[in-house]
Amino acid sequence: MPGGLELFLEALWGFASPWTLANVLWATLLGIVVGMMPGLTATLGVALLTTLTFKMPAGDAILVLICMYVGAIYGGSRSAILLNIPGTPANAATTLDGFPLARAGQAGRAMGIATAGSFCGSLIGMLMLVLVAPVLADFALAFGSYEFFWLAMFGIVISGQLTAIDDPLKGWIAGFLGLLVAMVGQEGIHAYQRFSYGITELSGGFGLLPVLVGAFGFAEILQVMKQPAYEVVRNAGGRILPRLSELVRYWRTILRSGLIGTLMGLLPGVGEDIGAWGSYAAARRASRERETFGKGSVEGLLAAETGNNAAVPGAIIPVLTLAIPGSAPAAVLLAAMFIHGIRPGPLIMIEFPSFVYEVVAMVLLASLAILVLGLALTRPLLYVLAVPRERLMPVIFVLCTVGSFAIASRLFDVWVMVGFGILGFVLREMKFPMAPLVLGVVLGPILDKNFRRAMVLSDGSLEPFFTRPVSAVLAALTLLSVLAAIPSMRAGLLRLLARLRIGRAAVRDTPEPGS
Amino acid sequence: MARTPMPRADLLAGTGFLALGLVAAVESWRMPRFEQLEVNPWSVPGLVPGLIGLVLVLLGGLLVIRALREGALAPGAGAARELGFDAETGRRTLLALLLTLGYAIGLVGRLPFRTATFLFVLAFVALFRIRREMPPGRMLRELALAALEALLVALAVGFVFERLFYVRLP
């Protein structure tokens, strides 16, 4: 079997056609535009484009979707810098230093730094994808029903907790609501139609794409229309091309943020938002210029933008190797892979090893495209921000409607989109995060089938859920995550850790007998 | 990051999830267990949705208790105010909701796609952009621009989906 590098080079060579490069350019540019517009997220962009590309050949469609994904997460930095409004939730940390830089007349510099950070983040994430995916897939081959059950449960708990850090209870409710939504329709063991009540359209359950388009598209349209209008900034001010010396100076921050971003992407349903916040917090803690953070720090901006873009390939790792999405847009990507007949999961390195390296090559092409387009089209792209929302939102709603209808050609899916849009709007207003809900919808069937299979195998005994090594680790992680979210428990855990540390220090400092 | 308390809204949401969880658990209990087919009792369809329902009852209950502790029933508490709705934001949201529902449920599938889209975009842009205090000339200009945008969107979306990507339109 050819090695990884060979497969990667083969994949790159395979993409060296004008048609493919044209696809990379338009999809990345569209992604940047979607990301720039407040109210349009990467999830919505990837979902709408999935409905548009499902008649394309699999390779072309996945390439277009990855370019949209990478482009949108990067594009959101533009509105964060120029409007102080994150274009996508992943760019919230970017506003902290990006906007002060713009206000100080250095918008061009800030956009250049954000572009360089996003490019470096994507590259670090891509390298991690090459290194981690084959190892994780190999490791996951030994996973049974017990492990997949815990993986799904851990995903819901950690996603609920990290996407609603100030209120994990709401994150968990959103996750379990997603799981319940996934229970509607025919189940996989006895083919019984649950919660369908004789409605034919419900027999197959709710389609993932109409649910996503509703929760991320329609809900956002309502939220944007609720808010007061935003001021449009047109001044790109100053030099755009980032200075190499600035990047070299902060190489540690770039590397650290890239690794943190990838790790946050890897965790089920956590994704780019936390990738950026985690990287930003770590950079601030380690920085010698801590006091400039929040006032226009180049290091802070670099950390946030490196972190969120590194989370993109990071979130693709579990999609490919476990069929579990690392983020909301990655959940759509996973659905798109199934639509196109690709079966991600632990067997991917055996069944489709070349596909993993094709995805790596796609990420590389998308990263190069954001670098080129981001730096070359800075000023023309500013016009995107000048489109008033009253003109834009009806167009987006038309796309949501057509997109929901397109997959199965049934009006029922349009109603599902509308229903989940209204539900999503109400939940968002009440500060329930959407990512755990989406993850719940994706993980529902996995959790259901594996829990029941495991219970049948163990004849009703819960013991193997806690005694098999990987299961035990995942169970402990899930439990610790829950405990860490309860304030009194967290304080107790911290006290225990502190006591252990003191104990260890005391042992170290005690002179050995006879010395 | 500190949590912004919204006790009345949380009380409503918590009660809703508690009720939903309860309904799910009861409905799961009523699902068939295929005893006559002698299937393994741990594989019955109602097992997992029932457990999920119970977890939702628990989490919804916790939210209700927290909301009550934070003063959800205090005389001044109101969900709309906690969620930042005033007359203006409420009006904008309601208008957007009525227009989008009118299009997705009322027009699409009943009228040809391009006609439905033209009417929706025209109504949305015109109703949100035209203000009563505008001079008549400006109003007419906004209306003409809305009609032009609606026409372009109806034709372009139809062309891109049908001709470029071979996707069927509603």
XYZ file of C-alpha atoms in Angstrom:
685
model
C 0.000 0.000 0.000
C 1.405 3.448 -0.844
C 2.515 5.675 2.069
C 0.774 8.781 3.345
C 3.019 11.273 1.549
C 2.570 9.431 -1.729
C -1.217 9.409 -1.354
C -1.180 13.112 -0.453
C 0.919 14.024 -3.505
C -1.311 11.864 -5.689
C -4.366 13.676 -4.317
C -2.774 17.077 -4.964
C -1.856 16.039 -8.506
C -5.424 14.862 -9.001
C -6.675 18.337 -8.114
C -4.336 20.079 -10.571
C -6.971 20.910 -13.156
C -8.444 24.289 -14.109
C -11.960 23.021 -13.210
C -10.899 22.046 -9.686
C -8.978 25.257 -9.116
C -11.981 27.270 -10.322
C -14.124 25.369 -7.804
C -11.617 26.157 -5.037
C -11.634 29.854 -5.891
C -15.396 30.408 -6.153
C -16.249 28.265 -3.146
C -13.625 29.902 -0.906
C -14.655 33.367 -2.065
C -18.307 32.533 -1.396
C -17.246 31.191 2.010
C -15.411 34.442 2.830
C -18.485 36.466 1.781
C -20.829 34.248 3.850
C -18.481 34.477 6.837
C -18.213 38.269 6.530
C -21.946 38.848 6.653
C -23.180 39.046 10.229
C -25.966 36.503 10.614
C -24.601 34.048 8.075
C -22.479 31.318 9.635
C -20.189 28.601 8.332
C -22.826 25.987 9.267
C -25.478 27.679 7.156
C -23.025 28.182 4.283
C -21.974 24.528 4.250
C -25.604 23.367 4.644
C -26.902 25.492 1.759
C -23.995 24.502 -0.444
C -24.601 20.808 0.357
C -28.102 21.129 -1.068
C -26.707 22.879 -4.114
C -23.900 20.408 -4.826
C -25.504 17.058 -4.137
C -25.634 16.232 -7.839
C -21.897 16.960 -8.289
C -19.318 14.139 -8.206
C -18.387 13.293 -4.583
C -14.812 14.623 -4.732
C -15.825 17.974 -6.241
C -18.713 18.422 -3.785
C -16.612 17.730 -0.669
C -13.872 20.037 -2.004
C -16.402 22.848 -2.488
C -17.823 22.298 1.023
C -14.401 22.316 2.707
C -13.495 25.532 0.867
C -16.772 27.090 2.041
C -16.042 25.946 5.623
C -12.466 27.270 5.755
C -13.450 30.465 3.895
C -16.388 31.269 6.184
C -14.447 30.824 9.439
C -11.762 33.120 8.036
C -14.225 35.597 6.468
C -15.871 36.240 9.831
C -12.713 38.045 10.965
C -13.419 40.892 8.516
C -16.668 41.984 10.136
C -15.135 41.359 13.586
C -12.328 43.807 12.754
C -14.337 46.400 10.815
C -17.740 46.334 12.538
C -16.936 44.892 15.972
C -19.528 42.203 15.081
C -18.192 38.659 14.672
C -19.172 37.434 11.201
C -19.510 33.923 12.629
C -19.533 32.984 16.343
C -15.992 31.647 15.831
C -14.717 35.212 15.396
C -16.045 36.608 18.675
C -12.538 36.610 20.232
C -11.229 38.429 17.129
C -13.309 41.527 17.940
C -11.406 42.048 21.223
C -8.198 43.154 19.518
C -9.196 43.419 15.863
C -11.676 46.257 16.344
C -9.386 48.393 18.577
C -6.686 48.053 15.889
C -9.175 49.193 13.219
C -10.288 52.107 15.370
C -6.652 53.145 15.710
C -6.475 53.397 11.900
C -4.780 50.012 11.445
C -7.670 48.040 9.934
C -5.502 46.950 6.997
C -2.792 45.649 9.293
C -5.355 43.835 11.420
C -6.863 42.144 8.347
C -3.398 41.108 7.176
C -2.545 39.642 10.590
C -5.906 37.830 10.719
C -5.269 36.395 7.242
C -1.796 35.186 8.192
C -3.110 33.720 11.464
C -5.952 31.905 9.706
C -3.556 30.518 7.097
C -1.065 29.297 9.717
C -3.894 27.846 11.828
C -5.277 25.905 8.867
C -1.795 24.566 8.063
C -1.135 23.436 11.651
C -4.583 21.816 11.791
C -3.895 20.155 8.454
C -0.596 18.699 9.707
C -2.381 17.392 12.791
C -5.037 15.874 10.533
C -2.294 13.964 8.656
C -0.663 12.814 11.889
C -3.680 12.073 14.085
C -6.343 10.704 11.694
C -4.592 7.424 10.766
C -3.604 6.753 14.402
C -7.096 7.523 15.722
C -8.757 5.402 13.029
C -6.452 2.501 13.883
C -7.151 2.939 17.611
C -10.908 3.173 17.008
C -10.922 -0.192 15.201
C -10.982 -1.794 18.642
C -14.052 0.252 19.696
C -17.218 -1.707 20.383
C -20.752 -0.628 21.229
C -19.746 0.311 24.794
C -17.078 2.732 23.578
C -19.292 4.303 20.914
C -22.041 4.839 23.473
C -19.626 6.667 25.796
C -18.123 8.616 22.913
C -21.599 9.911 22.012
C -22.418 10.663 25.660
C -19.064 12.404 26.221
C -19.674 14.437 23.052
C -23.039 15.694 24.300
C -21.706 16.523 27.768
C -18.485 18.270 26.678
C -20.178 20.127 23.822
C -23.012 21.273 26.083
C -20.523 22.410 28.671
C -17.974 24.207 26.501
C -20.423 25.934 24.168
C -22.364 27.340 27.128
C -19.470 27.891 29.499
C -21.435 30.308 31.703
C -24.495 28.025 31.853
C -23.735 24.344 31.084
C -27.233 23.289 32.168
C -28.653 24.935 29.045
C -25.945 23.353 26.893
C -26.861 19.888 28.173
C -30.589 20.506 27.707
C -29.890 21.522 24.089
C -27.816 18.343 23.593
C -30.493 16.025 25.003
C -33.183 17.842 23.016
C -31.117 17.063 19.894
C -30.938 13.395 20.936
C -34.728 13.311 21.384
C -35.254 14.896 17.955
C -33.087 12.121 16.492
C -35.364 9.489 18.056
C -38.240 10.443 15.730
C -38.724 7.994 12.853
C -37.765 4.424 12.123
C -35.204 2.976 14.553
C -32.378 0.765 13.399
C -32.944 -2.546 15.242
C -36.658 -3.501 14.937
C -37.613 -0.940 12.232
C -40.298 0.477 14.576
C -41.447 4.023 13.732
C -41.082 6.072 16.895
C -43.084 9.252 17.558
C -44.446 9.194 13.982
C -48.196 8.867 14.750
C -49.012 7.663 11.260
C -47.487 10.713 9.534
C -45.706 9.221 6.505
C -43.209 12.067 6.234
C -42.056 11.468 9.817
C -41.337 7.772 9.242
C -37.788 8.572 8.130
C -37.303 11.095 10.949
C -36.372 14.760 10.561
C -33.828 15.392 7.813
C -30.571 16.751 9.244
C -30.211 19.441 6.603
C -33.671 21.050 6.986
C -33.140 21.001 10.785
C -29.738 22.670 10.405
C -30.888 25.195 7.829
C -33.746 26.114 10.168
C -31.704 26.317 13.376
C -28.773 28.143 11.783
C -30.405 29.977 8.873
C -33.990 30.959 9.603
C -33.284 31.467 13.332
C -30.415 33.790 12.444
C -32.551 35.755 9.992
C -35.044 36.428 12.791
C -32.253 37.367 15.203
C -30.624 39.750 12.724
C -33.941 41.410 11.925
C -34.637 41.821 15.639
C -31.406 43.725 16.292
C -30.874 47.412 15.521
C -28.960 48.226 12.321
C -25.155 48.231 12.418
C -22.795 50.923 11.225
C -20.854 50.100 8.078
C -17.114 50.850 8.032
C -15.439 51.228 4.684
C -11.973 52.328 5.706
C -9.431 49.552 5.194
C -6.612 51.882 6.345
C -2.905 51.120 6.011
C -0.709 48.287 4.811
C -2.464 44.935 4.391
C 0.392 42.541 3.674
C 1.507 41.184 7.075
C 5.168 41.631 8.000
C 7.121 38.390 8.246
C 8.989 39.751 11.283
C 5.689 40.032 13.184
C 4.850 36.416 12.450
C 8.330 35.190 13.389
C 8.175 37.183 16.626
C 4.981 35.428 17.669
C 5.835 31.911 16.391
C 5.220 30.389 19.812
C 1.722 31.933 19.987
C 0.932 30.699 16.469
C 2.085 27.155 17.255
C 0.314 27.038 20.631
C -2.919 28.458 19.216
C -2.780 26.021 16.302
C -2.478 23.067 18.654
C -5.194 24.302 21.045
C -7.489 25.051 18.106
C -6.960 21.572 16.656
C -7.651 19.953 20.026
C -10.877 21.951 20.492
C -11.867 20.952 16.975
C -11.192 17.308 17.807
C -13.546 17.320 20.801
C -17.046 16.381 19.611
C -19.304 19.372 18.928
C -16.953 21.931 20.500
C -15.367 23.483 17.418
C -14.060 26.800 16.216
C -15.639 29.189 18.751
C -13.936 27.526 21.682
C -10.803 26.999 19.561
C -10.514 30.782 19.323
C -11.396 31.540 22.962
C -9.085 28.799 24.276
C -6.163 30.017 22.162
C -6.819 33.628 23.130
C -6.905 32.830 26.850
C -3.715 30.742 26.624
C -1.901 33.458 24.641
C -2.909 36.086 27.184
C -1.666 33.959 30.072
C 1.699 33.301 28.412
C 2.254 36.757 26.914
C 4.800 39.333 28.042
C 2.478 42.021 26.633
C -0.524 40.860 28.616
C -1.687 44.417 29.315
C -2.181 45.154 25.592
C -4.731 42.326 25.188
C -8.180 43.752 24.509
C -6.651 47.081 23.426
C -5.411 46.130 19.971
C -2.846 43.395 20.620
C -1.426 41.812 17.472
C -0.616 38.698 19.494
C -4.229 38.394 20.731
C -5.605 38.796 17.220
C -3.151 36.194 15.873
C -4.072 33.750 18.640
C -7.832 34.030 18.037
C -7.621 33.715 14.259
C -5.040 30.900 14.346
C -7.140 29.032 16.917
C -10.442 29.142 15.051
C -9.034 28.131 11.685
C -6.936 25.329 13.213
C -10.179 23.937 14.654
C -11.530 23.351 11.114
C -9.173 20.471 10.176
C -9.322 19.474 13.853
C -13.109 19.050 13.620
C -12.710 17.008 10.418
C -10.482 14.429 12.205
C -13.332 12.775 14.204
C -15.650 13.129 11.186
C -13.318 10.965 9.114
C -12.208 8.484 11.751
C -15.225 8.098 14.082
C -18.121 9.542 12.029
C -18.606 11.968 14.940
C -18.500 15.701 14.105
C -16.095 18.004 15.898
C -18.284 21.077 15.270
C -21.634 22.147 13.801
C -20.315 22.812 10.263
C -18.438 19.490 10.471
C -21.797 17.816 11.222
C -23.085 19.071 7.871
C -19.886 17.901 6.204
C -20.455 14.449 7.712
C -24.041 14.425 6.381
C -22.738 15.480 2.964
C -20.219 12.608 2.974
C -23.038 10.121 3.635
C -25.138 11.699 0.852
C -22.213 11.189 -1.526
C -21.723 7.542 -0.554
C -18.550 8.002 1.502
C -18.647 6.022 4.736
C -16.462 7.751 7.318
C -15.574 5.819 10.477
C -12.804 3.629 11.886
C -12.620 1.609 8.660
C -11.815 4.653 6.540
C -8.054 4.011 6.465
C -8.794 0.486 5.195
C -11.698 1.172 2.838
C -10.846 4.659 1.501
C -7.281 5.539 2.617
C -6.818 7.858 -0.356
C -9.902 9.895 0.667
C -8.294 10.989 3.946
C -5.315 12.404 2.039
C -7.647 13.968 -0.524
C -9.318 15.831 2.354
C -5.854 16.969 3.554
C -5.116 18.274 0.059
C -8.521 20.022 -0.006
C -7.702 21.802 3.275
C -4.333 22.874 1.836
C -5.980 24.296 -1.309
C -8.616 26.122 0.748
C -5.905 27.569 3.032
C -3.913 28.832 0.048
C -7.107 30.300 -1.404
C -7.923 32.302 1.760
C -4.355 33.635 1.763
C -4.487 34.745 -1.858
C -8.105 35.965 -1.930
C -7.936 37.514 1.535
C -4.907 39.629 0.701
C -5.723 40.392 -2.935
C -9.407 41.305 -2.583
C -9.367 43.270 0.675
C -10.956 46.433 -0.699
C -13.545 44.889 -3.069
C -14.663 42.589 -0.248
C -15.553 45.634 1.854
C -18.572 46.221 -0.411
C -20.099 43.020 1.006
C -20.453 44.750 4.361
C -22.288 47.632 2.748
C -25.315 45.499 1.750
C -28.200 46.455 4.078
C -29.665 43.524 5.997
C -33.217 44.271 4.793
C -32.016 43.508 1.258
C -29.921 40.483 2.194
C -32.123 38.543 4.615
C -35.054 37.799 2.248
C -32.563 36.392 -0.269
C -31.075 34.163 2.425
C -34.555 32.972 3.363
C -35.304 32.098 -0.262
C -32.079 30.052 -0.300
C -33.048 28.352 3.002
C -36.431 27.406 1.515
C -35.059 26.113 -1.785
C -32.180 24.371 -0.002
C -34.497 22.524 2.383
C -36.709 21.438 -0.492
C -33.870 20.405 -2.802
C -32.599 17.230 -1.067
C -35.837 15.196 -1.132
C -38.122 17.426 -3.250
C -40.820 17.546 -0.571
C -42.525 20.570 0.963
C -42.567 18.819 4.345
C -38.844 19.609 4.681
C -39.591 23.316 4.190
C -42.017 23.126 7.118
C -39.392 21.300 9.189
C -36.951 24.116 8.406
C -39.522 26.712 9.479
C -40.405 24.805 12.679
C -36.801 24.342 13.740
C -36.039 27.934 12.758
C -38.657 29.282 15.165
C -37.585 26.813 17.864
C -33.928 27.749 17.287
C -34.739 31.479 17.498
C -36.589 31.086 20.803
C -33.842 28.859 22.245
C -31.056 31.231 21.129
C -32.855 34.179 22.673
C -32.997 32.170 25.905
C -29.219 31.529 25.595
C -29.399 27.836 24.698
C -26.442 27.004 22.387
C -27.193 25.419 19.012
C -24.044 23.277 18.546
C -24.999 20.618 21.165
C -28.479 20.400 19.625
C -27.002 19.664 16.210
C -24.550 17.204 17.718
C -27.447 15.496 19.498
C -29.338 15.105 16.217
C -26.250 13.531 14.615
C -25.279 11.363 17.581
C -28.812 10.196 18.445
C -28.842 7.108 16.201
C -25.260 6.192 17.237
C -26.110 6.440 20.933
C -29.401 4.581 20.533
C -28.104 1.634 18.523
C -24.908 1.195 20.499
C -26.538 1.432 23.926
C -29.129 -1.210 23.084
C -26.582 -3.474 21.362
C -24.266 -3.190 24.353
C -27.088 -3.957 26.780
C -28.072 -7.022 24.739
C -24.434 -8.195 24.665
C -24.004 -7.783 28.405
C -27.535 -9.115 29.070
C -28.541 -5.996 30.941
C -25.353 -5.627 32.968
C -23.862 -2.117 33.160
C -20.491 -3.494 34.293
C -18.701 -3.563 30.898
C -19.573 0.129 30.418
C -17.188 0.862 33.306
C -14.651 -1.969 33.194
C -13.484 -2.052 29.555
C -10.368 0.192 29.482
C -11.412 2.756 26.839
C -14.990 2.759 28.146
C -13.726 3.392 31.664
C -11.619 6.354 30.496
C -14.529 7.859 28.527
C -16.921 7.280 31.439
C -14.495 8.978 33.837
C -14.045 11.926 31.453
C -17.825 12.311 31.099
C -18.341 12.177 34.848
C -15.488 14.621 35.510
C -16.911 17.050 32.947
C -20.292 16.963 34.670
C -18.746 17.390 38.119
C -16.486 20.208 36.951
C -19.561 22.139 35.789
C -21.178 22.113 39.240
C -19.641 25.047 41.185
C -19.424 23.305 44.578
C -17.991 20.149 42.972
C -15.506 22.212 40.954
C -14.256 23.882 44.118
C -13.921 20.447 45.733
C -11.990 19.054 42.742
C -9.643 22.062 42.754
C -9.053 21.637 46.512
C -8.288 17.951 45.954
C -5.837 18.797 43.152
C -4.160 21.446 45.320
C -3.833 18.972 48.197
C -2.328 16.369 45.868
C 0.144 18.952 44.585
C 1.129 19.988 48.126
C 1.466 16.341 49.098
C 3.705 15.643 46.114
C 5.824 18.740 46.839
C 6.175 17.662 50.472
C 7.355 14.202 49.398
C 9.839 15.807 46.980
C 11.185 18.210 49.613
C 11.524 15.584 52.364
C 15.222 14.606 52.660
C 15.765 10.928 51.936
C 16.795 8.892 54.958
C 20.541 8.644 55.209
C 21.211 11.583 52.889
C -18.015 34.779 31.975
C -20.962 35.544 34.228
C -24.409 34.213 33.420
C -27.121 36.791 32.805
C -30.078 35.715 34.936
C -33.409 35.479 33.105
C -35.585 33.759 35.712
C -39.005 34.108 34.066
C -37.733 32.954 30.657
C -35.872 30.065 32.331
C -39.014 29.082 34.225
C -40.983 28.889 30.969
C -38.206 26.980 29.163
C -37.617 24.629 32.105
C -41.332 23.840 32.387
C -41.476 23.217 28.648
C -38.540 20.778 28.737
C -39.889 19.077 31.832
C -43.230 18.516 30.093
C -41.554 17.406 26.857
C -39.370 14.935 28.751
C -42.378 13.576 30.581
C -44.374 13.115 27.372
C -41.362 11.416 25.719
C -40.895 9.065 28.691
C -44.605 8.111 28.815
C -44.825 7.629 25.048
C -41.643 5.519 25.117
C -43.099 3.341 27.869
C -46.158 2.759 25.652
C -44.042 1.619 22.691
C -44.289 -2.084 21.774
C -41.891 -4.523 23.447
C -42.450 -7.360 20.952
C -42.817 -9.947 23.748
C -44.655 -12.307 21.389
C -41.582 -12.273 19.106
C -39.380 -13.046 22.106
C -36.985 -10.189 21.352
C -34.332 -9.321 23.897
C -35.963 -6.901 26.378
C -32.860 -4.663 26.267
C -33.357 -4.012 22.550
C -36.893 -2.594 22.736
C -37.472 0.683 20.807
C -38.686 2.674 23.808
C -35.577 2.153 25.958
C -33.321 4.996 24.788
C -35.982 7.666 24.068
C -37.471 6.873 27.474
C -34.123 7.443 29.180
C -33.540 10.646 27.194
C -37.013 11.802 28.271
C -36.140 11.151 31.911
C -32.870 13.087 31.597
C -34.825 16.010 30.098
C -37.259 15.837 33.030
C -34.275 16.039 35.393
C -32.513 18.886 33.568
C -35.765 20.809 32.975
C -36.591 20.358 36.667
C -33.181 21.742 37.675
C -33.748 24.774 35.443
C -37.179 25.340 36.994
C -35.760 25.125 40.544
C -32.954 27.542 39.659
C -35.385 29.971 38.048
C -37.680 29.883 41.088
C -34.707 30.544 43.385
C -33.720 33.517 41.227
C -37.169 35.097 41.580
C -39.068 33.892 38.512
C -42.372 34.497 40.260
C -41.418 37.940 41.598
C -43.955 40.623 40.541
C -41.496 42.525 38.306
C -40.224 39.504 36.328
C -41.136 39.291 32.636
C -39.740 36.995 29.929
C -40.048 39.551 27.090
C -38.033 42.162 28.984
C -35.383 39.616 30.046
C -34.931 38.651 26.385
C -34.496 42.249 25.262
C -37.826 42.659 23.459
C -39.323 46.145 23.364
C -42.001 47.578 21.078
C -39.567 48.194 18.199
C -37.668 44.858 18.298
C -40.973 43.020 18.831
C -42.498 44.729 15.784
C -39.475 43.960 13.585
C -39.346 40.312 14.666
C -43.080 39.807 14.177
C -43.022 41.401 10.721
C -40.062 39.239 9.653
C -41.808 36.154 11.028
C -45.107 36.884 9.255
C -43.408 37.585 5.923
C -41.208 34.472 6.020
C -44.063 32.201 7.136
C -46.301 33.697 4.472
C -43.715 32.788 1.842
C -42.659 29.338 3.058
C -46.084 28.045 4.058
C -48.503 30.254 2.126
C -46.917 30.954 -1.258
C -44.342 28.225 -1.985
C -46.011 25.217 -3.557
C -49.184 27.195 -4.399
C -47.748 29.765 -6.799
C -44.982 29.192 -9.379
C -41.606 29.513 -7.583
C -40.459 32.656 -9.398
C -43.753 34.498 -8.795
C -43.794 33.528 -5.095
C -40.166 34.604 -4.654
C -40.741 37.903 -6.471
C -43.705 38.757 -4.237
C -41.882 37.765 -1.029
C -38.662 39.683 -1.697
C -40.614 42.735 -2.885
C -42.808 42.756 0.239
C -39.883 42.121 2.628
C -37.560 44.799 1.237
C -40.339 47.366 0.755
C -41.899 46.900 4.198
C -38.578 47.089 6.020
C -37.020 49.906 3.990
C -39.901 52.292 3.331
C -40.633 54.573 6.287
C -43.701 56.716 6.786
C -41.588 59.857 7.245
C -39.886 59.460 3.817
C -40.813 61.955 1.056
C -43.011 60.342 -1.656
C -40.217 60.489 -4.239
C -37.857 58.526 -1.982
C -40.650 56.028 -1.248
C -41.184 55.412 -4.961
C -37.441 54.986 -5.492
C -37.217 52.429 -2.662
C -40.233 50.575 -4.082
C -38.683 50.474 -7.552
C -35.364 49.226 -6.130
C -37.208 46.548 -4.117
C -39.043 45.410 -7.263
C -35.777 45.281 -9.218
C -34.067 43.234 -6.487
C -37.064 40.892 -6.242
C -37.045 40.316 -10.006
C -33.293 39.665 -10.092
C -33.410 37.271 -7.111
C -36.387 35.311 -8.498
C -34.696 34.880 -11.880
C -31.149 34.293 -10.573
C -32.049 31.727 -7.877
C -34.202 29.865 -10.389
C -31.383 29.857 -12.946
C -28.586 28.855 -10.535
C -30.488 25.984 -8.909
C -32.204 24.616 -12.020
C -29.702 25.218 -14.776
C -26.287 25.254 -13.084
C -26.773 22.670 -10.318
C -29.733 20.678 -11.735
C -31.693 20.948 -8.473
C -35.524 20.923 -8.511
C -37.392 24.000 -7.300
C -40.504 23.907 -5.121
